[in-house]
Tab-separated table of C-alpha atoms in Angstrom:
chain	number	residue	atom	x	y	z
R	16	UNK	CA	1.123	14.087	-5.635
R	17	UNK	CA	1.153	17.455	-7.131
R	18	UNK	CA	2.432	18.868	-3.739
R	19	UNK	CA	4.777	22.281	-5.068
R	20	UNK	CA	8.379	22.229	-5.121
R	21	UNK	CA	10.088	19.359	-3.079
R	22	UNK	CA	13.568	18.412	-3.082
R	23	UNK	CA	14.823	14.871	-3.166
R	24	UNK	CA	17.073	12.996	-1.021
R	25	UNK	CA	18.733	9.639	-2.018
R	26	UNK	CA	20.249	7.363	-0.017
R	27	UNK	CA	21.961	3.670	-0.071
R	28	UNK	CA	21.890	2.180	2.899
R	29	UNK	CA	24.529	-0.967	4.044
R	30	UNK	CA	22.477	-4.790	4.213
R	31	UNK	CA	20.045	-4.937	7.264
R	32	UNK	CA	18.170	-7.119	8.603
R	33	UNK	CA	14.414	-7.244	7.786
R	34	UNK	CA	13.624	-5.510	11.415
R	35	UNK	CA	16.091	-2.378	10.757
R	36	UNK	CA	14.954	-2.198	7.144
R	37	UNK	CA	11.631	-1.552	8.143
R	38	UNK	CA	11.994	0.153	10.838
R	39	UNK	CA	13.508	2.705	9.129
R	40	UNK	CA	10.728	2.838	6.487
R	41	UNK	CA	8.176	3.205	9.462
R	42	UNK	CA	10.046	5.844	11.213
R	43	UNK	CA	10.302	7.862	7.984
R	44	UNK	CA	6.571	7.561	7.237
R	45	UNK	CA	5.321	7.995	10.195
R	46	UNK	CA	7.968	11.229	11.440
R	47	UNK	CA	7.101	12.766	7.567
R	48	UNK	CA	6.130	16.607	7.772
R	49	UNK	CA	4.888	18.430	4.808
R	50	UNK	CA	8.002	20.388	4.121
R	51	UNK	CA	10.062	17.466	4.452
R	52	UNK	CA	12.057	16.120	1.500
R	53	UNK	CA	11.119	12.934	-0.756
R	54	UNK	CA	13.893	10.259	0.627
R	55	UNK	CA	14.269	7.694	-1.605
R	56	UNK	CA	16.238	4.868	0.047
R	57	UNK	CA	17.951	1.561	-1.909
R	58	UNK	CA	18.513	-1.364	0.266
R	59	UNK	CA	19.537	-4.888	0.211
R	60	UNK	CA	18.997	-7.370	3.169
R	61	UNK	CA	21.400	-8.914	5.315
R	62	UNK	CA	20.238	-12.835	4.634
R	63	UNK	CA	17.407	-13.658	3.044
R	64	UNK	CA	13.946	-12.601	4.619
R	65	UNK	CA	10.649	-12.848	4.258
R	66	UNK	CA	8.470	-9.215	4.256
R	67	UNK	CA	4.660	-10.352	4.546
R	68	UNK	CA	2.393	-7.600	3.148
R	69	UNK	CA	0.398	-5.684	6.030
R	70	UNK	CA	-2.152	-8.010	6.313
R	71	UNK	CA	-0.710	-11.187	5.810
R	72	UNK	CA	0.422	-13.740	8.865
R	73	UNK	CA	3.293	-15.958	8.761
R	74	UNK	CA	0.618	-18.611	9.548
R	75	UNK	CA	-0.257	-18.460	6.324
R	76	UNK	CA	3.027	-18.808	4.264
R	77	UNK	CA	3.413	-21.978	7.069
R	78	UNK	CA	0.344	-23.841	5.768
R	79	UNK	CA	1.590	-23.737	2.399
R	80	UNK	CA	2.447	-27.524	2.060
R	81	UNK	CA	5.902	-26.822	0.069
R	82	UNK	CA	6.836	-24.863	3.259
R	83	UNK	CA	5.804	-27.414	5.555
R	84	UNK	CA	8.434	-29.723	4.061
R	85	UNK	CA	11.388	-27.185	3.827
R	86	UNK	CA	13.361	-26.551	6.467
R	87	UNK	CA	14.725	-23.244	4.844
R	88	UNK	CA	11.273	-21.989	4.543
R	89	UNK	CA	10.231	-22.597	8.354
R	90	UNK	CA	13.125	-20.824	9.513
R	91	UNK	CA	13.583	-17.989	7.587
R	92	UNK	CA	13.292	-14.823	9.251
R	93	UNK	CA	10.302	-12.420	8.478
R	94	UNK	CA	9.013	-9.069	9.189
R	95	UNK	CA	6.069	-7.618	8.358
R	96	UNK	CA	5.566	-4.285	6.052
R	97	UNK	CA	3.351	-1.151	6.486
R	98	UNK	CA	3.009	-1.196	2.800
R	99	UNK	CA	0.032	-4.069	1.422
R	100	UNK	CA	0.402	-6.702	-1.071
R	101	UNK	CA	1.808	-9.863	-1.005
R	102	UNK	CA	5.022	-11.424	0.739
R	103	UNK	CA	8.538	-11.008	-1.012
R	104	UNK	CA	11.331	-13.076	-0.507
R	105	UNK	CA	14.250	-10.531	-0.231
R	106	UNK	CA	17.684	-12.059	-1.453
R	107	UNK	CA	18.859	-10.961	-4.913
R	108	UNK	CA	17.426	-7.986	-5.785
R	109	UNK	CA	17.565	-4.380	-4.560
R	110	UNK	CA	14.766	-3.093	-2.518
R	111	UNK	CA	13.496	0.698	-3.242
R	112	UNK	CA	11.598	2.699	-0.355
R	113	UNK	CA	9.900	6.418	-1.455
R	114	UNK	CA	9.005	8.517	1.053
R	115	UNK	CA	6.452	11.501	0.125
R	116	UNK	CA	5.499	14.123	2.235
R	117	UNK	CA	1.925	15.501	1.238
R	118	UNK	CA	-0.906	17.840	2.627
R	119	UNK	CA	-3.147	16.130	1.051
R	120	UNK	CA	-2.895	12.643	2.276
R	121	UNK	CA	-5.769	12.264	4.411
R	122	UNK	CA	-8.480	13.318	1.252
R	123	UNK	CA	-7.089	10.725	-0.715
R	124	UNK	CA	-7.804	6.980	-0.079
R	125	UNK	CA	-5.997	4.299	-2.173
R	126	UNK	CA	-2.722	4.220	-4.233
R	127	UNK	CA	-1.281	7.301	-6.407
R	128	UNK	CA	-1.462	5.602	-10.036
R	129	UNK	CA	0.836	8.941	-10.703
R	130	UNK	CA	3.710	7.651	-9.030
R	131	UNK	CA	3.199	3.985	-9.409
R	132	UNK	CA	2.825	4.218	-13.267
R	133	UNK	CA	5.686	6.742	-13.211
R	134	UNK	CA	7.973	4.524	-11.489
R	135	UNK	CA	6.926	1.306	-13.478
R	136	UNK	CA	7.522	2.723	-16.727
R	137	UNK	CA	10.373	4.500	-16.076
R	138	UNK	CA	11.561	0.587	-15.455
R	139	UNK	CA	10.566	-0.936	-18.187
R	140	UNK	CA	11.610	2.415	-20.281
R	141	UNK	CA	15.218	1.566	-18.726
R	142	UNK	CA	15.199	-1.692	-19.360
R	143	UNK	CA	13.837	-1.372	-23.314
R	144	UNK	CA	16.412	1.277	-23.579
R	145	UNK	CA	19.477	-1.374	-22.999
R	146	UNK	CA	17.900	-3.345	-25.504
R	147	UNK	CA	16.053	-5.654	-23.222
R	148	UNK	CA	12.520	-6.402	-23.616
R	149	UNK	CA	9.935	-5.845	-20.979
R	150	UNK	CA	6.411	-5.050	-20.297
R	151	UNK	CA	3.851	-3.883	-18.369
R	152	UNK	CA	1.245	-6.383	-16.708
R	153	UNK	CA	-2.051	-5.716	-17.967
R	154	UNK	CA	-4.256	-8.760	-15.640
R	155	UNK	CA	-5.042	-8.812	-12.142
R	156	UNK	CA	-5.045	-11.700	-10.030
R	157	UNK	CA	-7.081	-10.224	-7.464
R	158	UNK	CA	-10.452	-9.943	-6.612
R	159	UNK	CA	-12.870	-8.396	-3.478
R	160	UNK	CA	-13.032	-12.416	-3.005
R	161	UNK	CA	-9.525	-13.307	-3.667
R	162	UNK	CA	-8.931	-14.298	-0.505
R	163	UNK	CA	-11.351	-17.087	-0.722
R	164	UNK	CA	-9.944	-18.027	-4.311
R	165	UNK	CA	-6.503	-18.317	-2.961
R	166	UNK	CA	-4.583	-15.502	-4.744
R	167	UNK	CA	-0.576	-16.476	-4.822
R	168	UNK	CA	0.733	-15.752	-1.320
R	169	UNK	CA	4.303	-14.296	-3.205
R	170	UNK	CA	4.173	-10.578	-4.360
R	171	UNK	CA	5.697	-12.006	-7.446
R	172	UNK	CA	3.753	-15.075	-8.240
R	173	UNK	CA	0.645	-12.438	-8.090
R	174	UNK	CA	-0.257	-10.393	-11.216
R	175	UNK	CA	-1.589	-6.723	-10.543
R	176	UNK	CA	-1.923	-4.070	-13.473
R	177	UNK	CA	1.257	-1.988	-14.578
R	178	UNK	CA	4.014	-4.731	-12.650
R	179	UNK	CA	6.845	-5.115	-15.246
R	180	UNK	CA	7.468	-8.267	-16.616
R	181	UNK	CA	9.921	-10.273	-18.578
R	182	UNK	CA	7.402	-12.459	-20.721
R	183	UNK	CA	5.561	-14.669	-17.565
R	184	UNK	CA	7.940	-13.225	-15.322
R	185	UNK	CA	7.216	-10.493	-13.334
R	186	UNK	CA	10.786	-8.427	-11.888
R	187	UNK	CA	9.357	-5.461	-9.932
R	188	UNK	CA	6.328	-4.945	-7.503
R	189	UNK	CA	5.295	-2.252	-5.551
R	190	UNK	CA	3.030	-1.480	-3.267
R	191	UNK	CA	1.712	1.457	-0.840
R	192	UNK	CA	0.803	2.797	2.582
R	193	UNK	CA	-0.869	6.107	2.958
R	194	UNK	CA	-0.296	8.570	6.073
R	195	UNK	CA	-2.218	11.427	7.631
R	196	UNK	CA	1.291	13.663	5.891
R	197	UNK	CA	2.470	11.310	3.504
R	198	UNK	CA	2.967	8.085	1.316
R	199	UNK	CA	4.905	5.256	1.137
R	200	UNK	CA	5.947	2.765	-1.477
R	201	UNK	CA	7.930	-0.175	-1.637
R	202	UNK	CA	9.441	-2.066	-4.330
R	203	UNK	CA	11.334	-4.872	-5.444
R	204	UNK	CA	13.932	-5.356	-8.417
R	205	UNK	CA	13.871	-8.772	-8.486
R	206	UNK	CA	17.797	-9.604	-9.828
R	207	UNK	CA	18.372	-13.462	-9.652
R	208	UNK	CA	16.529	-15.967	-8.196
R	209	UNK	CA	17.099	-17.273	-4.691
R	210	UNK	CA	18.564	-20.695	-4.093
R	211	UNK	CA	15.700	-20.799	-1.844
R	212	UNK	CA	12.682	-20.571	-4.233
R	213	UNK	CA	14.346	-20.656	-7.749
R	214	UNK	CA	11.394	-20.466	-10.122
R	215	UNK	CA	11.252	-16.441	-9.416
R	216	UNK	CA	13.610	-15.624	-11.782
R	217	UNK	CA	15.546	-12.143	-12.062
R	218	UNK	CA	16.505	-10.240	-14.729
R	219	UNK	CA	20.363	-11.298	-14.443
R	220	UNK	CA	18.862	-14.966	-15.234
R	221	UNK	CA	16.367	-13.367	-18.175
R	222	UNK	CA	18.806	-10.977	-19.802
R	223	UNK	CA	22.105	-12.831	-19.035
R	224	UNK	CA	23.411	-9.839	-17.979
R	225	UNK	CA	26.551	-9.258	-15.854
R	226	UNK	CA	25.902	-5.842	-14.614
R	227	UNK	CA	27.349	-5.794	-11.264
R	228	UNK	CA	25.275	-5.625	-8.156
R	229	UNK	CA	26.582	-1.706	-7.553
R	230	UNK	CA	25.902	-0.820	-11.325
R	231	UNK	CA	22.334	-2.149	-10.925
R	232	UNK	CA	21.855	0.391	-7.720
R	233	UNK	CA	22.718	3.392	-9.509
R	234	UNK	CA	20.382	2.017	-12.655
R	235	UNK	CA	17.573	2.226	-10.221
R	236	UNK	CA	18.594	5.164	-8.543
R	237	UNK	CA	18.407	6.960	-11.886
R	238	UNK	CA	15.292	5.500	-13.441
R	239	UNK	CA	13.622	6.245	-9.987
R	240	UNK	CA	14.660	9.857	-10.283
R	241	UNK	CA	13.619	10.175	-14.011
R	242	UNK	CA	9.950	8.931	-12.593
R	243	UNK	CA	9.584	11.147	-9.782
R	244	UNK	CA	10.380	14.171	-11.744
R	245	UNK	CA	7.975	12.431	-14.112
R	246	UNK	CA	5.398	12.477	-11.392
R	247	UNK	CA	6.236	15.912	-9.876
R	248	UNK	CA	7.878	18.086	-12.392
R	249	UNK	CA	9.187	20.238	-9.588
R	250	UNK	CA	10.910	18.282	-7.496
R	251	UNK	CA	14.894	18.453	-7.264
R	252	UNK	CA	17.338	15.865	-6.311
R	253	UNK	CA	19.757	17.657	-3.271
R	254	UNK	CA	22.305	14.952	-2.734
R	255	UNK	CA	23.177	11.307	-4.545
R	256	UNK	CA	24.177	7.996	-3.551
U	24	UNK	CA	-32.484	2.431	9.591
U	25	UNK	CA	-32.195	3.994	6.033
U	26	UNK	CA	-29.386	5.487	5.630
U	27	UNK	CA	-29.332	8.047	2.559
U	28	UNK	CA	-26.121	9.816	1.608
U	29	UNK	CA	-27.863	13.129	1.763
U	30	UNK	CA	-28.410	13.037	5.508
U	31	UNK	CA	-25.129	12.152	6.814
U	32	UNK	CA	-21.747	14.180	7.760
U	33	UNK	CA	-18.647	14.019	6.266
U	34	UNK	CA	-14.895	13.972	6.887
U	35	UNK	CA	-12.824	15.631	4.070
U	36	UNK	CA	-10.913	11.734	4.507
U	37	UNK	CA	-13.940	10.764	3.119
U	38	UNK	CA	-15.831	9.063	5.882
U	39	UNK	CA	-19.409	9.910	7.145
U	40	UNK	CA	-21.346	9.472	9.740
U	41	UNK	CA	-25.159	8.784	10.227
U	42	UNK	CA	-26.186	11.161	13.440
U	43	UNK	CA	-28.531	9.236	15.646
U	44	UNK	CA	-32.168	9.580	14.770
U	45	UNK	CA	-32.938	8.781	18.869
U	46	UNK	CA	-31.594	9.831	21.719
U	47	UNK	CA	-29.487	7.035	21.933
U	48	UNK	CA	-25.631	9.003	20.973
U	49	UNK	CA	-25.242	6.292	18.483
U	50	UNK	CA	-23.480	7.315	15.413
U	51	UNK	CA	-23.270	4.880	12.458
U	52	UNK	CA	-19.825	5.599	10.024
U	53	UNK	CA	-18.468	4.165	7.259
U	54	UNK	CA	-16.649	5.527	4.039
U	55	UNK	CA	-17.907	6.751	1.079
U	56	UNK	CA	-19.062	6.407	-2.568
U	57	UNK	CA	-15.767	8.569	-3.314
U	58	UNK	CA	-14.122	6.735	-1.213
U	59	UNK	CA	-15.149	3.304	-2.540
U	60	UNK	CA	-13.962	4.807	-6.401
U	61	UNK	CA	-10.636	5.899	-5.019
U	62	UNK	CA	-10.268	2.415	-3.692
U	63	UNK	CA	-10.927	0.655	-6.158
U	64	UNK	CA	-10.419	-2.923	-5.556
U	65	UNK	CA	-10.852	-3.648	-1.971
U	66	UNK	CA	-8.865	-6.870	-0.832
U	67	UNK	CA	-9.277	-6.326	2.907
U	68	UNK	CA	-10.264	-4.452	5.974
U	69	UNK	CA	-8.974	-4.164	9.564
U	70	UNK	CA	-12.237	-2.776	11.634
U	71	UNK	CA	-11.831	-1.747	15.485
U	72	UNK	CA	-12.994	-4.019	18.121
U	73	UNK	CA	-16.365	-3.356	20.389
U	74	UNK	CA	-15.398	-1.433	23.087
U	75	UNK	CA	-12.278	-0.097	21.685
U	76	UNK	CA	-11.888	3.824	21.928
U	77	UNK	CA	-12.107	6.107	19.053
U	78	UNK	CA	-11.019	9.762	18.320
U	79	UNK	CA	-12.141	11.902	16.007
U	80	UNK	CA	-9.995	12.793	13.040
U	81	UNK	CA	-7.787	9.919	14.058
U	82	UNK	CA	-7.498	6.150	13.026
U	83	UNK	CA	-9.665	3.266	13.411
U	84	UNK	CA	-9.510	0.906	10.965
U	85	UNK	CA	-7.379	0.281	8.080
U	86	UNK	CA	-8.363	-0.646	3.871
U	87	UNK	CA	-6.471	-2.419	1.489
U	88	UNK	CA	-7.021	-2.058	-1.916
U	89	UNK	CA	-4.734	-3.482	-4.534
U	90	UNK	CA	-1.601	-1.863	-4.736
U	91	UNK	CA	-2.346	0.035	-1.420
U	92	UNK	CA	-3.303	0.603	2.595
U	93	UNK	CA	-5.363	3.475	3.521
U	94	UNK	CA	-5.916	4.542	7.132
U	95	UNK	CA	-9.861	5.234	7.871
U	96	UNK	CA	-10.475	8.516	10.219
U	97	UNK	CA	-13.347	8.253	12.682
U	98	UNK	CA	-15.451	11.112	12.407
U	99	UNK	CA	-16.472	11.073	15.917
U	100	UNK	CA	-14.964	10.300	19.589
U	101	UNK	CA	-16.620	7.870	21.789
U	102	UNK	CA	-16.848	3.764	22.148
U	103	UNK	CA	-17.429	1.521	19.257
U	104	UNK	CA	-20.626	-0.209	20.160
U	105	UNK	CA	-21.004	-2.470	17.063
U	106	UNK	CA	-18.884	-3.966	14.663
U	107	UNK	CA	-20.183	-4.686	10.566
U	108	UNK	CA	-17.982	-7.741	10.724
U	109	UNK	CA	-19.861	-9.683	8.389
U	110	UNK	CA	-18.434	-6.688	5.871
U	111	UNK	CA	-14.674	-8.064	5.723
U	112	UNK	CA	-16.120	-11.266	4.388
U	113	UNK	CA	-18.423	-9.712	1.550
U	114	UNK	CA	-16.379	-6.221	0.522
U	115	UNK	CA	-18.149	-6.373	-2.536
U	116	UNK	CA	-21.129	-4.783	-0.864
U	117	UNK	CA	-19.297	-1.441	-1.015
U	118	UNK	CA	-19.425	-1.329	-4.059
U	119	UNK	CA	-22.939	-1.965	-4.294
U	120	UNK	CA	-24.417	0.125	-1.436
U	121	UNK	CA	-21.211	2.060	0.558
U	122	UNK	CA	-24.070	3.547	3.204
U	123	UNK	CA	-26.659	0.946	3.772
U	124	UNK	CA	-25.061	-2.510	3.161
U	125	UNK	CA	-21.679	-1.128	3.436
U	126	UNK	CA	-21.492	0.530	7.185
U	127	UNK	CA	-18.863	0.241	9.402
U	128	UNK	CA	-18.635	0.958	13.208
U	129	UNK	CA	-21.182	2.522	15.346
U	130	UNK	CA	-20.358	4.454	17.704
U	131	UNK	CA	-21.518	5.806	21.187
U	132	UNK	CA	-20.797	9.553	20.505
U	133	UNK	CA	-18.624	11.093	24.063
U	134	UNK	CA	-19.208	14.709	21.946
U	135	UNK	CA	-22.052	14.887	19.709
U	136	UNK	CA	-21.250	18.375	19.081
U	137	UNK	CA	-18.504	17.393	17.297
U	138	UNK	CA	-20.849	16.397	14.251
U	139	UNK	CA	-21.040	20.241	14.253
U	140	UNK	CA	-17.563	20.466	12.528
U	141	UNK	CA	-17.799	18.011	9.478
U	142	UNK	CA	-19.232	18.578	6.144
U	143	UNK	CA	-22.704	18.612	5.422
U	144	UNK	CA	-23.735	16.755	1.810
U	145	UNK	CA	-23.547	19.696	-0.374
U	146	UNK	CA	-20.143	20.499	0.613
U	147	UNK	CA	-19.024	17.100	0.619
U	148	UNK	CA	-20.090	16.726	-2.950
U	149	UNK	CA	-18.181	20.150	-3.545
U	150	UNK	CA	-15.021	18.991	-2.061
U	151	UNK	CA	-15.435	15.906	-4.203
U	152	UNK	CA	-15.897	17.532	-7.320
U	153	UNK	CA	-12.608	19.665	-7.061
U	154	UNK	CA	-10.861	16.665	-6.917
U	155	UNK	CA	-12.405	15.130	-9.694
């Protein structure tokens, strides 16, 4: 992540469906060249969907027993991410993708803390600054054998070091793919709860908020730029939302 | 077969490779000590199937660690001849021992000269130490 200067593009894309969302995310991992900008892209979805983390099968979220007797949950359409982690139901929140090209990529196994702290706090920095409390999550609830123990199959019924959360609740995940020229990372800012699976709660629902949908976009848009610069001092944003 | 880290090849991704000690072409690879720190916590691993073609410098398995996926490079070309499948079930075992207990693939080596062009131990550890 300490690649020299780099400019960065933003962009806010119209409601997809899972299958174009990701697509696009693939295609801009996998065309990244090192002199490429950092694209930054905030999405929403076009009905609620399902994203299973790389590794994950749909098989799984249909064994859960509360799925078996839903219809909602049987039907709801799914797509699976490059990026790890566990499965996020996408309806009222924004979605963030980062995009960045490096040289480096292929002598570096695992996630960039750098960025993935950077972004977090920058968050929960936001979010403290409009006089809303919030946190960093210091427990894991994974292990090498977590698979066996039956970690939560929800990205945000998991715990993992440095999500933010809103006393028990966490509000954004992320997660990340590596490249031979670059990285990816994904993220959720979990807004309201879906009628679907109501316990997750969003922050509109902890703060009792009424920032608007579009106001919340450009929040994120400018704590993510604030945390890239953070990251990588010399990058430089070439065009907004 | 002891495998000691000293004797094997390395990518700059971080995998090695055991050369054969017969004249069989069979290379043994799996990822490093390095490797294994970056990681962190590994959750899961996608390996190759037996018979499956690999290249060298490209992809043949993936890793997932907590908050990521990491592509894993073969070091060699040729035909994966055996699979450490028992691995995805115990991952702790990279932590304990990434080269004896912790190997990956073997493969049957189409260019053993190609061993020629990865890092020997010393500069391995070099390359490792400039990245802290």
């Amino acid at each position: 992540m300490n690649d020299s200067t780099r400019n960065i593009v933003f962009r806010r894309d119209p409601p997809l469906s899972g299958q174009e969302n990701m697509e696009i995310d693939d295609a801009l991992l996998l065309g990244v060249r090192a002199d490429d900008p950092i694209v930054v892209r905030i999405y929403q979805w076009q009905e609620p969907t399902l994203s299973l983390g790389h590794f994950q099968t749909i098989d799984q979220w249909k064994q859960d027993p509360r799925v078996r007797d839903v219809a909602e949950f049987r039907t709801i359409p799914w797509v699976r991410r490059k990026t790890g982690g566990g499965a996020i139901l996408h309806d009222q929140e924004w979605t963030y993708s980062i995009t960045v090209p490096s040289q480096q990529q292929r002598a570096t196994k695992g996630h960039s803390e750098l960025l993935y702290r950077a972004i977090h706090t920058s968050i929960r920095d936001g979010l403290t600054e409009l006089g809303w409390p919030a946190s960093l999550a210091e427990h894991c609830t994974c292990s090498p054998t977590s698979r066996e123990k039956g970690e939560p199959f929800l990205c945000f019924q998991r715990r993992t070091p440095v999500d933010v959360v809103v006393g028990n609740h966490k509000i954004l995940g992320s997660a990340q793919r590596r490249h031979a020229n670059g990285l990816l990372q994904h993220g959720s800012l979990l807004l309201h709860s879906s009628s679907i699976y109501p316990e997750l709660r969003g922050l509109e629902q902890l703060y009792a908020t009424r920032f608007s949908r579009a106001d919340w976009a450009e929040w994120l848009e400018g704590r993510l730029r604030m945390a890239i610069r953070a990251a990588m001092p010399s990058a430089q944003s070439i065009s907004g939302s | 077969m002891t495998i000691q880290p000293q004797n094997l090849k390395y990518c700059e991704s971080h995998e090695w490779v055991a050369p054969p000690a017969d004249n069989s072409g069979i290379a043994t690879v799996g990822i490093s000590a390095f490797a294994v720190a970056q990681l962190n916590d590994i959750v899961f691993m996608a390996l190759p199937t037996v018979g499956q073609s690999v290249s060298a410098g490209q992809e043949f398995g993936e890793v997932e660690s907590v908050k990521a996926v990491s592509p894993m490079y073969s070091p060699v070309s040729g035909e994966v001849v055996e699979v450490h499948s028992e691995l995805v079930d115990h991952l702790d075992r990279l932590n304990a021992d990434p080269y004896e207990q912790g190997w990956i693939i073997k493969v049957k080596m189409s260019d053993p000269s190609e061993l020629n062009r990865l890092l020997d131990y010393a500069a391995y550890e070099k390359m490792c130490a400039e990245q802290g």
